[in-house]
Short mmCIF file of C-alpha atoms in Angstrom, two decimals:
data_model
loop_
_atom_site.label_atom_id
_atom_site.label_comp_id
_atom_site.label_asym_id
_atom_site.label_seq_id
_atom_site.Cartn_x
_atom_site.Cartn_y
_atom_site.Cartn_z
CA UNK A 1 0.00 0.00 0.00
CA UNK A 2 1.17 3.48 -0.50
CA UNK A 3 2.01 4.06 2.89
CA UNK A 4 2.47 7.88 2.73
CA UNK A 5 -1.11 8.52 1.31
CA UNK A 6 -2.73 6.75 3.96
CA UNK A 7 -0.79 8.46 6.41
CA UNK A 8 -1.58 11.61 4.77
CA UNK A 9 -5.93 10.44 5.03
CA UNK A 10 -5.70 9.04 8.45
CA UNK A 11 -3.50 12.51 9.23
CA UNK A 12 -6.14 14.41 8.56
CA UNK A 13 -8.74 12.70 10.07
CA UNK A 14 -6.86 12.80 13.29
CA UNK A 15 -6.36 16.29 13.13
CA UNK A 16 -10.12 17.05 12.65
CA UNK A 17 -10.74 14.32 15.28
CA UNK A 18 -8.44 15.58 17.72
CA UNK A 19 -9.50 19.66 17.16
CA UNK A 20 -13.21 19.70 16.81
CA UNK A 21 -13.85 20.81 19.83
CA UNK A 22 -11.59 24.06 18.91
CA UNK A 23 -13.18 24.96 15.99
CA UNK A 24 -15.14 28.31 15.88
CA UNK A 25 -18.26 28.49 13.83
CA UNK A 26 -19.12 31.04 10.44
CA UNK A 27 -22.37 31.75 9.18
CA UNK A 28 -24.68 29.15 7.27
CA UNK A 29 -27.88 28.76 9.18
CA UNK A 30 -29.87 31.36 10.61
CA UNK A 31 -27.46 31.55 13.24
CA UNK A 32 -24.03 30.12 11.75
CA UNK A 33 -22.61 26.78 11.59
CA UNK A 34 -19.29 25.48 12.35
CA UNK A 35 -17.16 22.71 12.77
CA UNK A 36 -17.46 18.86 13.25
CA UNK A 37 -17.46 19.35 17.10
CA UNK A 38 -20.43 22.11 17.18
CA UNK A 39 -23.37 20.40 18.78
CA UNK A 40 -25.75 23.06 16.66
CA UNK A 41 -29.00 23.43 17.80
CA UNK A 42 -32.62 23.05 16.00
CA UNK A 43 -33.13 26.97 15.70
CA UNK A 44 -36.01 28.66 14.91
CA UNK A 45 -36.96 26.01 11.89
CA UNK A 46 -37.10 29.95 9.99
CA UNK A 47 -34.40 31.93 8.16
CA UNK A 48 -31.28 30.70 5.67
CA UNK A 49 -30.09 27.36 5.59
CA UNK A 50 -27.08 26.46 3.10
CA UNK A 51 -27.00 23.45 1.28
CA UNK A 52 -24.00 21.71 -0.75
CA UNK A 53 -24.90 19.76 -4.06
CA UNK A 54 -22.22 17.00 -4.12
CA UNK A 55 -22.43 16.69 -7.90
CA UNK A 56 -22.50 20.86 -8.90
CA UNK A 57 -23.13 21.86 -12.66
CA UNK A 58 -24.60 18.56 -13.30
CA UNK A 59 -27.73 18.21 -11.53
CA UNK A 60 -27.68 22.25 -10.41
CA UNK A 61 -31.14 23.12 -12.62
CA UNK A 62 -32.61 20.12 -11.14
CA UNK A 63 -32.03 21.06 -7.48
CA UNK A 64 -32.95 24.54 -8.09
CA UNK A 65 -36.34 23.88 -9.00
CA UNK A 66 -36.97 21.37 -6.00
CA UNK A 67 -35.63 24.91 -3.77
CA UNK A 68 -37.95 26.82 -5.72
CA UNK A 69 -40.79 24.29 -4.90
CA UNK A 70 -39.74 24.17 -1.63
CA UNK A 71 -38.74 27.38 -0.70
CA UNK A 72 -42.84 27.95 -2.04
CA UNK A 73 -44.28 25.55 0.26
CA UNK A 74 -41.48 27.06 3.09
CA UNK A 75 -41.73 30.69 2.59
CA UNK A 76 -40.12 31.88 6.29
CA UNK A 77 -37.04 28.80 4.97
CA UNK A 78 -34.40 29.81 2.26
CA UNK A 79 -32.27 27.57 1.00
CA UNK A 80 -28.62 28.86 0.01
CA UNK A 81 -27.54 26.88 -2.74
CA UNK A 82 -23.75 25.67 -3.22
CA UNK A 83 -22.98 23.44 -6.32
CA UNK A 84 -19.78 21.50 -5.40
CA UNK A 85 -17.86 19.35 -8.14
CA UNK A 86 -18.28 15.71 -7.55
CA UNK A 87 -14.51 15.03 -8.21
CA UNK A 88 -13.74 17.85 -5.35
CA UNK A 89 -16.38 17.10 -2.52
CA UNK A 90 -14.88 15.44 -0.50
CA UNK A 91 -11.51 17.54 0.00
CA UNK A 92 -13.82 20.22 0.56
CA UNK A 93 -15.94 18.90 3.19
CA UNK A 94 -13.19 17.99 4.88
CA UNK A 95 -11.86 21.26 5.07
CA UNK A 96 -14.54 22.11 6.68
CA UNK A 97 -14.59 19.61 9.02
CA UNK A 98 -10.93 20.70 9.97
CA UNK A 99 -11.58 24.87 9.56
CA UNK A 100 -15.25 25.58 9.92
CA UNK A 101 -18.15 26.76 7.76
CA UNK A 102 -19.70 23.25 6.86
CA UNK A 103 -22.96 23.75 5.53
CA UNK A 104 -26.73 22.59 7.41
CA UNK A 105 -27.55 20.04 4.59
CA UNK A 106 -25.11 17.95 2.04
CA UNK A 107 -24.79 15.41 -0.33
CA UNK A 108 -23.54 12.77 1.30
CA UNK A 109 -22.96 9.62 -0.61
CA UNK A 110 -21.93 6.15 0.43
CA UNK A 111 -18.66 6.52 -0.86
CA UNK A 112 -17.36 8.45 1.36
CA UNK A 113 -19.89 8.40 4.24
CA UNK A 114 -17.92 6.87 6.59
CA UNK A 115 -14.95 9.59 6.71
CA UNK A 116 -17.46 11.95 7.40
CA UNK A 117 -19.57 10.55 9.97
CA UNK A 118 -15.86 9.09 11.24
CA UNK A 119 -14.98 13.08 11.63
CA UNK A 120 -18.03 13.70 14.09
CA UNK A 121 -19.52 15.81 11.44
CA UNK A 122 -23.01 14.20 10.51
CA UNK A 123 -26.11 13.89 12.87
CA UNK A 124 -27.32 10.36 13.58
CA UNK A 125 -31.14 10.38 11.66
CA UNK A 126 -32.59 7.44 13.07
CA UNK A 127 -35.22 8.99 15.57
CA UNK A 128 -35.86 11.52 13.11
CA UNK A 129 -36.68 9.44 10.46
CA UNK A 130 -38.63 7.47 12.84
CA UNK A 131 -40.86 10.34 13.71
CA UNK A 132 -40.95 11.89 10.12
CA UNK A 133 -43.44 11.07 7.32
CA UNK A 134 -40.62 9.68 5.54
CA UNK A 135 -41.15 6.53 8.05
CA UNK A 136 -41.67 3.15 6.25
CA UNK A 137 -41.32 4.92 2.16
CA UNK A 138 -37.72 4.43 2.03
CA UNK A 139 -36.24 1.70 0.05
CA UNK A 140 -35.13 -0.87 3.05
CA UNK A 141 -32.42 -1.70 0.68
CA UNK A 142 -30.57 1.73 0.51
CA UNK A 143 -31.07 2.10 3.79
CA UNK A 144 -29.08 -0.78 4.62
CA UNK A 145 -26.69 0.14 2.47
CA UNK A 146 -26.31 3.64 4.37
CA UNK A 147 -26.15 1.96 7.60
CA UNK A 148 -23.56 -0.25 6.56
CA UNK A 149 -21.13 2.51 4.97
CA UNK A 150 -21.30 4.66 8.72
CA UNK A 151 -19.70 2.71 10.19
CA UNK A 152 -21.58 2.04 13.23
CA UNK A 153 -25.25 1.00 12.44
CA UNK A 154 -26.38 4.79 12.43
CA UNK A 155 -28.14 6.48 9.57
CA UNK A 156 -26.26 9.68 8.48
CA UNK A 157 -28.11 10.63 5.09
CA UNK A 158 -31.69 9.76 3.79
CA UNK A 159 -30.69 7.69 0.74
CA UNK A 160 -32.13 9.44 -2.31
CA UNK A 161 -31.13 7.42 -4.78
CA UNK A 162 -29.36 4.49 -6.45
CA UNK A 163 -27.03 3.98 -9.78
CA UNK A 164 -26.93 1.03 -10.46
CA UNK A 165 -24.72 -1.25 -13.12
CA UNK A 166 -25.65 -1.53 -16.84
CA UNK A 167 -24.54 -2.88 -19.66
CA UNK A 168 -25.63 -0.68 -22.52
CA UNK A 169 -25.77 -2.46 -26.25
CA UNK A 170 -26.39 -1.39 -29.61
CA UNK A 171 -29.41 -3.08 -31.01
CA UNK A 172 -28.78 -2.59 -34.46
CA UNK A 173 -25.31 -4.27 -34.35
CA UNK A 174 -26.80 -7.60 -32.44
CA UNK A 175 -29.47 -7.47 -34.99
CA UNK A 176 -27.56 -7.48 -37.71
CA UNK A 177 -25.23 -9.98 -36.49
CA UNK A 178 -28.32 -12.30 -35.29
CA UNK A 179 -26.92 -12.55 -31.17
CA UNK A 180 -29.06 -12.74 -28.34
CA UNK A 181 -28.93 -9.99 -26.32
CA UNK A 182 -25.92 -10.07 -23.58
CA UNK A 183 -28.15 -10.73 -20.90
CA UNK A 184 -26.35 -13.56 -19.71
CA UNK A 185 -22.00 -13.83 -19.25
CA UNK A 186 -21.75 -16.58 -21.95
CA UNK A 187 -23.97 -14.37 -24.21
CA UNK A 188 -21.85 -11.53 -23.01
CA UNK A 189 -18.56 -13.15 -24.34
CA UNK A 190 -19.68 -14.11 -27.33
CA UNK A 191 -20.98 -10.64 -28.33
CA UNK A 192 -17.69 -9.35 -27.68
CA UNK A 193 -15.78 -11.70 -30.04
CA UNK A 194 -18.09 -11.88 -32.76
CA UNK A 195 -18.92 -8.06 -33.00
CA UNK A 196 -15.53 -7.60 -33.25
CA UNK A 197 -13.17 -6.79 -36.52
CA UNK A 198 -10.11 -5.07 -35.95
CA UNK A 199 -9.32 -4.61 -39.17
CA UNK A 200 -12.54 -2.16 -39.75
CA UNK A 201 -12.03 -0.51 -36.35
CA UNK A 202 -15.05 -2.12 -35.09
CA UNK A 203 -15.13 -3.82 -31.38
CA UNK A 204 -17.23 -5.60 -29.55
CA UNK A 205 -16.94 -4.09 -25.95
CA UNK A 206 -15.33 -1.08 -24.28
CA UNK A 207 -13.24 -1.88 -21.36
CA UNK A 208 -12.40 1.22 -18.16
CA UNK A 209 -8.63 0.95 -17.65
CA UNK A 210 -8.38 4.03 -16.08
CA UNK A 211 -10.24 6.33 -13.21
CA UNK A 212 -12.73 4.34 -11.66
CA UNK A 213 -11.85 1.06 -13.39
CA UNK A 214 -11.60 -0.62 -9.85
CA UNK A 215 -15.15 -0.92 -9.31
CA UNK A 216 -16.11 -2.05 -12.74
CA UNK A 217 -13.83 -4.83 -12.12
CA UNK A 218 -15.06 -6.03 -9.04
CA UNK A 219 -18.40 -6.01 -10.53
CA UNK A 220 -17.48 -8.23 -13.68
CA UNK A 221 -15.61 -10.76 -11.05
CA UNK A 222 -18.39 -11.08 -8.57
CA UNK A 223 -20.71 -11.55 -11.35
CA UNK A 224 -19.02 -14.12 -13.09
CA UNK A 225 -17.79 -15.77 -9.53
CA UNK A 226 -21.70 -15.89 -8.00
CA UNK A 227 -19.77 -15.27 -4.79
CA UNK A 228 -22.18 -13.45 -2.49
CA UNK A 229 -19.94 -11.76 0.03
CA UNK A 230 -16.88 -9.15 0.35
CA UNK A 231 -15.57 -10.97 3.31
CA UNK A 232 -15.26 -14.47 4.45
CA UNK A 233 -14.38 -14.03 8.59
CA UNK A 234 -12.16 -10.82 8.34
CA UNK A 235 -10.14 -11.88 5.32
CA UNK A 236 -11.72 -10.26 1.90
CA UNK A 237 -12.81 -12.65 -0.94
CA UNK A 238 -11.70 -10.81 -3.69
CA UNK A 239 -8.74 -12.85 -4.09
CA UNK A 240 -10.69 -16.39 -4.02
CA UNK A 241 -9.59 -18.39 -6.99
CA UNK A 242 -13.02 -18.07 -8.52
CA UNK A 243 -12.88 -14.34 -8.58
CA UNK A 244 -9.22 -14.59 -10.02
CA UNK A 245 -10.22 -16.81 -12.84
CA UNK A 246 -13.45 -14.27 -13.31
CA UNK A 247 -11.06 -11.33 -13.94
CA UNK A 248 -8.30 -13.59 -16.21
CA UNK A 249 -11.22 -13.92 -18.06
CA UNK A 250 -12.36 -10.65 -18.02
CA UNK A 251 -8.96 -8.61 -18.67
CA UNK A 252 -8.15 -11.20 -21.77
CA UNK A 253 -10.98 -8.68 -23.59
CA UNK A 254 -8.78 -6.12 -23.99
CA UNK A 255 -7.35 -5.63 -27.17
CA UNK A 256 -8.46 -8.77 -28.43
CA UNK A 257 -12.30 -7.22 -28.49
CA UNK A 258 -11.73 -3.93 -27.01
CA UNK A 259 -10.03 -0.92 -28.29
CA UNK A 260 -5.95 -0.71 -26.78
CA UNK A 261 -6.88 2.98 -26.17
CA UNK A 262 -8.75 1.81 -23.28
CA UNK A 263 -5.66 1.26 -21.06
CA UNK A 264 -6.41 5.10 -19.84
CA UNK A 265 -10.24 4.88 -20.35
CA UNK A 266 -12.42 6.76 -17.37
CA UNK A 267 -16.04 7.10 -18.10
CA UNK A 268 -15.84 10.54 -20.02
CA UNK A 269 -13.56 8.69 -22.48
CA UNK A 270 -15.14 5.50 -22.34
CA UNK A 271 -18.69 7.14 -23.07
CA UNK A 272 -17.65 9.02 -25.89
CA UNK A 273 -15.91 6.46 -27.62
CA UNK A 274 -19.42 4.14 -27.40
CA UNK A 275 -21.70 7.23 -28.67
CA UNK A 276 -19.26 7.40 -31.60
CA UNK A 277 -21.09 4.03 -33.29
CA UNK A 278 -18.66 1.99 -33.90
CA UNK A 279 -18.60 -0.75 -30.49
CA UNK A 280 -21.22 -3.49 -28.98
CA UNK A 281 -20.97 -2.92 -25.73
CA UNK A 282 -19.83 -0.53 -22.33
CA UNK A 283 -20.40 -1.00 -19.16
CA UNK A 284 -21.62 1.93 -17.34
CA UNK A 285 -24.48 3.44 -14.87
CA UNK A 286 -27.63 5.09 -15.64
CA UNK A 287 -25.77 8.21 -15.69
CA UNK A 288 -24.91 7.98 -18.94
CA UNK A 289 -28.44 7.60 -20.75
CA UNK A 290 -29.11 11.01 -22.16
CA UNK A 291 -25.10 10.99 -23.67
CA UNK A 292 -26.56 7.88 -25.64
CA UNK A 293 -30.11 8.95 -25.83
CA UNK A 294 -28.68 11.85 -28.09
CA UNK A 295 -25.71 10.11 -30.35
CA UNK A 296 -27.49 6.55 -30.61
CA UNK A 297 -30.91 7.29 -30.20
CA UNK A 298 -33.37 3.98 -31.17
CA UNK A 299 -30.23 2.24 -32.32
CA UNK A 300 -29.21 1.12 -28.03
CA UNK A 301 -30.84 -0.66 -25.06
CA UNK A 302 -28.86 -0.80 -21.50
CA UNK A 303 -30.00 -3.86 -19.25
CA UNK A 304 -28.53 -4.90 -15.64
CA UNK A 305 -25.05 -6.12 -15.82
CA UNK A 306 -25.24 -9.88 -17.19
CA UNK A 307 -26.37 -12.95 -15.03
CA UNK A 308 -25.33 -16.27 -14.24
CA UNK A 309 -26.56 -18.66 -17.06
CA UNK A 310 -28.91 -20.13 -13.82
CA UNK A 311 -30.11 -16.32 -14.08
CA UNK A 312 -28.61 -15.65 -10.55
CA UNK A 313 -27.41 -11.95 -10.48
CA UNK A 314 -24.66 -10.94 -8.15
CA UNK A 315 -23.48 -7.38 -8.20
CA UNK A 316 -21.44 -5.23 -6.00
CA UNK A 317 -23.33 -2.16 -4.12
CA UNK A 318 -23.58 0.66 -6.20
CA UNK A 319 -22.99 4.11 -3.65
CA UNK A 320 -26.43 5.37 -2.84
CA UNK A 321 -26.42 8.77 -2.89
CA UNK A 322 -28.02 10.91 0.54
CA UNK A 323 -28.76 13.92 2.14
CA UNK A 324 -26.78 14.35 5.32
CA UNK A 325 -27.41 16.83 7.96
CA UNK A 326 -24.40 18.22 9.61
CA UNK A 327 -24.26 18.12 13.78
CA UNK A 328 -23.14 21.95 13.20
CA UNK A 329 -25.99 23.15 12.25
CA UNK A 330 -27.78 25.82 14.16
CA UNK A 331 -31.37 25.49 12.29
CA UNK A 332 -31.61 21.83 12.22
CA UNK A 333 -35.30 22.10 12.68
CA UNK A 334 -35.02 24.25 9.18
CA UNK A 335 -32.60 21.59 7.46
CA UNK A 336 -34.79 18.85 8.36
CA UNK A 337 -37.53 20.13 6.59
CA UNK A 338 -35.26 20.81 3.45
CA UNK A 339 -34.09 17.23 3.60
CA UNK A 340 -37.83 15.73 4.14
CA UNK A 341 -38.98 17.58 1.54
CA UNK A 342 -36.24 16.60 -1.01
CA UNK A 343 -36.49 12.73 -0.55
CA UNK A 344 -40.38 13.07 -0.68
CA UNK A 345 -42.15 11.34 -3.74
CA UNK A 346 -42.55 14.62 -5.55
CA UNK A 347 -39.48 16.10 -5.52
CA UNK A 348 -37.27 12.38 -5.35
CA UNK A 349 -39.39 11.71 -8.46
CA UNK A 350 -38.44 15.02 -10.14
CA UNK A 351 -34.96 14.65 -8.97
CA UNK A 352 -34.19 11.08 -10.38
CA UNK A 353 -36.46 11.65 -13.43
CA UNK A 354 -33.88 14.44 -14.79
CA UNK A 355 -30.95 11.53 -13.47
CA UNK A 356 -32.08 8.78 -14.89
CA UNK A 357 -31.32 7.11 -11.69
CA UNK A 358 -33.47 4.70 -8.75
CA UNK A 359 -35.50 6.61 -6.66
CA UNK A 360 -34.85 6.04 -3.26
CA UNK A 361 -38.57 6.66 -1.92
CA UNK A 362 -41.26 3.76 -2.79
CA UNK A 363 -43.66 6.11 -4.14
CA UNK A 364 -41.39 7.58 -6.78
CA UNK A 365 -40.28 4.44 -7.81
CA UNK A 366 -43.84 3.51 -9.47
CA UNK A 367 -44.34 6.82 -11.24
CA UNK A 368 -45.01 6.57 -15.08
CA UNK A 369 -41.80 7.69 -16.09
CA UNK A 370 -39.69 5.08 -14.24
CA UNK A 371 -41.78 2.68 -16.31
CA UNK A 372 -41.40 4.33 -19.18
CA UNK A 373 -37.98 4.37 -18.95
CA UNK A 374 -36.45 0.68 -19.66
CA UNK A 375 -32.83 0.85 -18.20
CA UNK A 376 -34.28 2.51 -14.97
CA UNK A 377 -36.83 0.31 -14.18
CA UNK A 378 -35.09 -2.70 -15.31
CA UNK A 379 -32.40 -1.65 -12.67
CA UNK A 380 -34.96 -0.84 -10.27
CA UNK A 381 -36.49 -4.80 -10.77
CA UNK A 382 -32.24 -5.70 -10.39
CA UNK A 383 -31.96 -3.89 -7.07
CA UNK A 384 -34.66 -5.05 -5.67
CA UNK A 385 -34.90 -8.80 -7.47
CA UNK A 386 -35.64 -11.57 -4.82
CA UNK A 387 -32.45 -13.41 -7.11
CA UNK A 388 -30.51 -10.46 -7.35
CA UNK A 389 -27.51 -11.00 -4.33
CA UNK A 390 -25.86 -7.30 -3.89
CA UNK A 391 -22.02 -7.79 -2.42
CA UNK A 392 -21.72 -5.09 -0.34
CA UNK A 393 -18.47 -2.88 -0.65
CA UNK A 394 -15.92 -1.87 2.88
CA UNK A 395 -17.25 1.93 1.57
CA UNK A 396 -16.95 1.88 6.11
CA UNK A 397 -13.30 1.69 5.61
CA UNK A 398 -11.51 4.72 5.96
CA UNK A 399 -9.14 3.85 3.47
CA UNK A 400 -11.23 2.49 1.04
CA UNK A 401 -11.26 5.04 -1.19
CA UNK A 402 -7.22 5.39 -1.18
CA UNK A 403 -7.05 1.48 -1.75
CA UNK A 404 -9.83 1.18 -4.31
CA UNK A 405 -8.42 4.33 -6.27
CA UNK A 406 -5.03 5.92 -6.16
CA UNK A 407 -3.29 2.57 -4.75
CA UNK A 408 -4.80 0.29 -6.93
CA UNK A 409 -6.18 1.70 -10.31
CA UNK A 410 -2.51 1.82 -11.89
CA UNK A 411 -1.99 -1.61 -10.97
CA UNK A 412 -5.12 -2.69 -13.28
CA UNK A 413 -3.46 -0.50 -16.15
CA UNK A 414 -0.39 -3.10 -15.53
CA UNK A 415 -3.00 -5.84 -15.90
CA UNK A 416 -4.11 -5.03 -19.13
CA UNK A 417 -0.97 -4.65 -20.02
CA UNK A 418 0.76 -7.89 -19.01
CA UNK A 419 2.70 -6.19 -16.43
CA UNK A 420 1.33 -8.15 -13.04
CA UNK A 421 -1.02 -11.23 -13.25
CA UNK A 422 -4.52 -10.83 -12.41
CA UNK A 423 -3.87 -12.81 -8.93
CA UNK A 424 -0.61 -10.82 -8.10
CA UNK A 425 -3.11 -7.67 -8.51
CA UNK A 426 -5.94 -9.19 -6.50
CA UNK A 427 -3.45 -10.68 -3.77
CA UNK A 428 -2.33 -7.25 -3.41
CA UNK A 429 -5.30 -6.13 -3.41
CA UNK A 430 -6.54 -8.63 -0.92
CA UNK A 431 -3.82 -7.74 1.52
CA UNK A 432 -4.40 -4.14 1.99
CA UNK A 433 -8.02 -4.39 2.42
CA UNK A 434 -7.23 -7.66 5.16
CA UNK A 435 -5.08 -5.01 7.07
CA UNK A 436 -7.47 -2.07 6.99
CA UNK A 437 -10.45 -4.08 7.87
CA UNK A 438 -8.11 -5.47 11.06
CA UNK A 439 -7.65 -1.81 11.83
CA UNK A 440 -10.76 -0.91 11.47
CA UNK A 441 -12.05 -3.44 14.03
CA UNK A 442 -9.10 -2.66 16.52
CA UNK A 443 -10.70 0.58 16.58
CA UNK A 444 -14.32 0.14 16.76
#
């Protein structure tokens, strides 16, 4: 493991950890906020509350017009919006945590939950929720999946919504080629290879090799593997032989089916090189609909990652994005409302609606357009499938991040290029997550 980065992360935990009660507060609510170690207080439930988009410029219209509507139904509440760049949200909220002036409400997703809530900076929402008319329209299944990433059993966000896994293909090409859709591995393989022909630039599948490649590959393995959990006692299972053979397999795609460009592939790439026509298949989230919507439109279909030819699915968790309010606050009365009011059927309809993604209250998820929409509510039916098994990701591990990014995403690259074997990469692999998951339960 790159020692000096995780000293670095768990660095700056400890200095939040060890200074919160020293930090002074700056105004955000209708009396200020602060720091991690504020207590806050529920204020007046009137005046300005600020609230931090965790994914700024891309779903900012969106998340103006639920403010608008709410700010309508609210009109002693204003709502202060701050659109934050996914790729820098988490440096900055821990800046905050460290030097004051976090916000009242955040997205919070479970990606990175668990350094937060670690930092003393979210408020625990069980008896909230419990009291709130929220109670009992929530799908169980995110909320699991937010308890598990704190940590501790505690809910710190109100799951809004879910991405989840799909494998997008282009109709037109498995027509004309006469193969069954890839909605099985074996169907999945054979697509790749015989929509291939690298002599007319044409390829049957689009593999990530760089950012974010880590998670795509855990998803292929534990599909292909039908293993059904991340750990087996305290030692991970990523290295069993099964999952090994599952990424051989996997990995051989590139270049043989896949383009060699994809060595430094993230998803911006990755997309664009799919919209351009000329490739079967890419694995992505629902994210990326409206990008193929526009260059592909009636010519593409995206379905749950493939199944087990049995028709068992096993997929890893997917982060479930969340509204967290922050103990600093000093209008948590106010926030609350915001937050109750955001994950309610209207507005968690209209939010996921212009995302394309699983709607994390029960109500939303049976509007018209979620039916209407095939890759949506075919990944709703996935999520929630009595043979669907979800392996839930360490996103509770502080290091996870560090390990399933900077540490390990060039070692993939030296995968796909015959630099390390797929089990020297997923022994390596297997040892730094053994070692954080000891330290994590030394110190819980």
């Amino acid at each position: 493991m790159k020692s000096s980065i995780r000293r670095s992360r768990r660095a700056a935990v400890a200095v939040a950890l060890g200074s919160v009660l020293a930090l002074t507060a700056t105004a955000c609510g209708d009396d200020g906020s602060g720091g991690a170690g504020d207590k806050g207080g529920e204020g007046s439930g009137k005046g300005t509350i600020t609230f931090w988009d965790n994914n700024g410029g891309v779903r900012t219209d969106v998340w103006k017009e639920i403010i608008a509507d709410f700010e309508k139904q609210n009109p002693d509440i204003k709502v202060k919006y701050v659109g934050v760049p996914a790729a820098s949200v988490q440096s900055k909220y821990d800046t905050a945590i460290q030097g004051g002036g976090l916000p009242d409400v955040g997205g919070v997703g479970t990606a990175m939950l668990a350094e937060v809530a670690a930092q003393g900076a979210l408020e625990p929402l069980d008896s909230r929720l419990a009291k709130s008319s929220l109670n009992g329209k929530l799908n169980e299944k995110f909320l699991e999946s937010v308890k598990s990433a704190g940590g501790d059993g505690k809910t710190y966000s109100v799951p809004t919504s879910a991405n989840n896994g799909t494998l997008w293909y282009r109709t037109d090409l498995f027509s004309a080629a006469k193969l069954d859709p890839p909605t099985t591995w074996t169907n999945f393989y054979t697509a790749a290879d015989r929509l291939t022909d690298q002599a007319k630039n044409r390829f049957g599948y689009t593999i990530r090799g760089g950012e974010g490649s880590i998670a795509q590959a855990l998803d292929a393995m534990y599909g292909q593997s039908g293993i059904t959990s991340f750990w087996n006692g305290d030692k991970t299972t990523v290295n069993d032989p099964k999952n090994v053979t599952a990424l051989e397999k996997y990995v051989g795609l590139y270049k043989k089916d896949t383009p060699s460009a994809d060595v430094n592939n993230d998803f911006t790439k990755m997309v664009a090189q799919w919209d351009s026509g000329t490739i079967g298949m890419l694995s992505h989230n629902l994210g990326s609909y409206a990008d193929h919507e526009k260059a592909l439109s009636g010519k593409f279909k995206g379905i749950p990652n493939p199944t087990l030819d049995d028709g068992t699915r096993v997929q890893v968790s997917n982060p479930v994005d969340g509204l967290g309010l922050f103990k600093s606050s000093k209008n948590k009365a106010a926030a609350w409302k915001f937050i109750e009011f955001a994950a309610s059927h209207e507005a968690n309809s209209k939010w996921n609606e212009s995302a394309g993604q699983v709607p994390a209250n029960n109500e939303a998820a049976q509007d018209s357009w979620v039916q209407a929409s095939e890759p949506t509510k075919l990944a709703a039916e996935a999520l929630n499938g009595a043979t669907t098994k979800i392996v839930q990701l360490p996103y509770y591990l502080p290091d996870w991040n560090t390990i399933s990014k900077a540490d390990n995403e060039p070692n993939f690259q030296k995968v796909l290029l015959g630099k390390m074997t797929a089990k020297e990469f997923l022994d390596t692999l297997a040892d730094q997550l053994d070692k954080a998951q000891a330290d994590w339960k030394k110190n819980h």
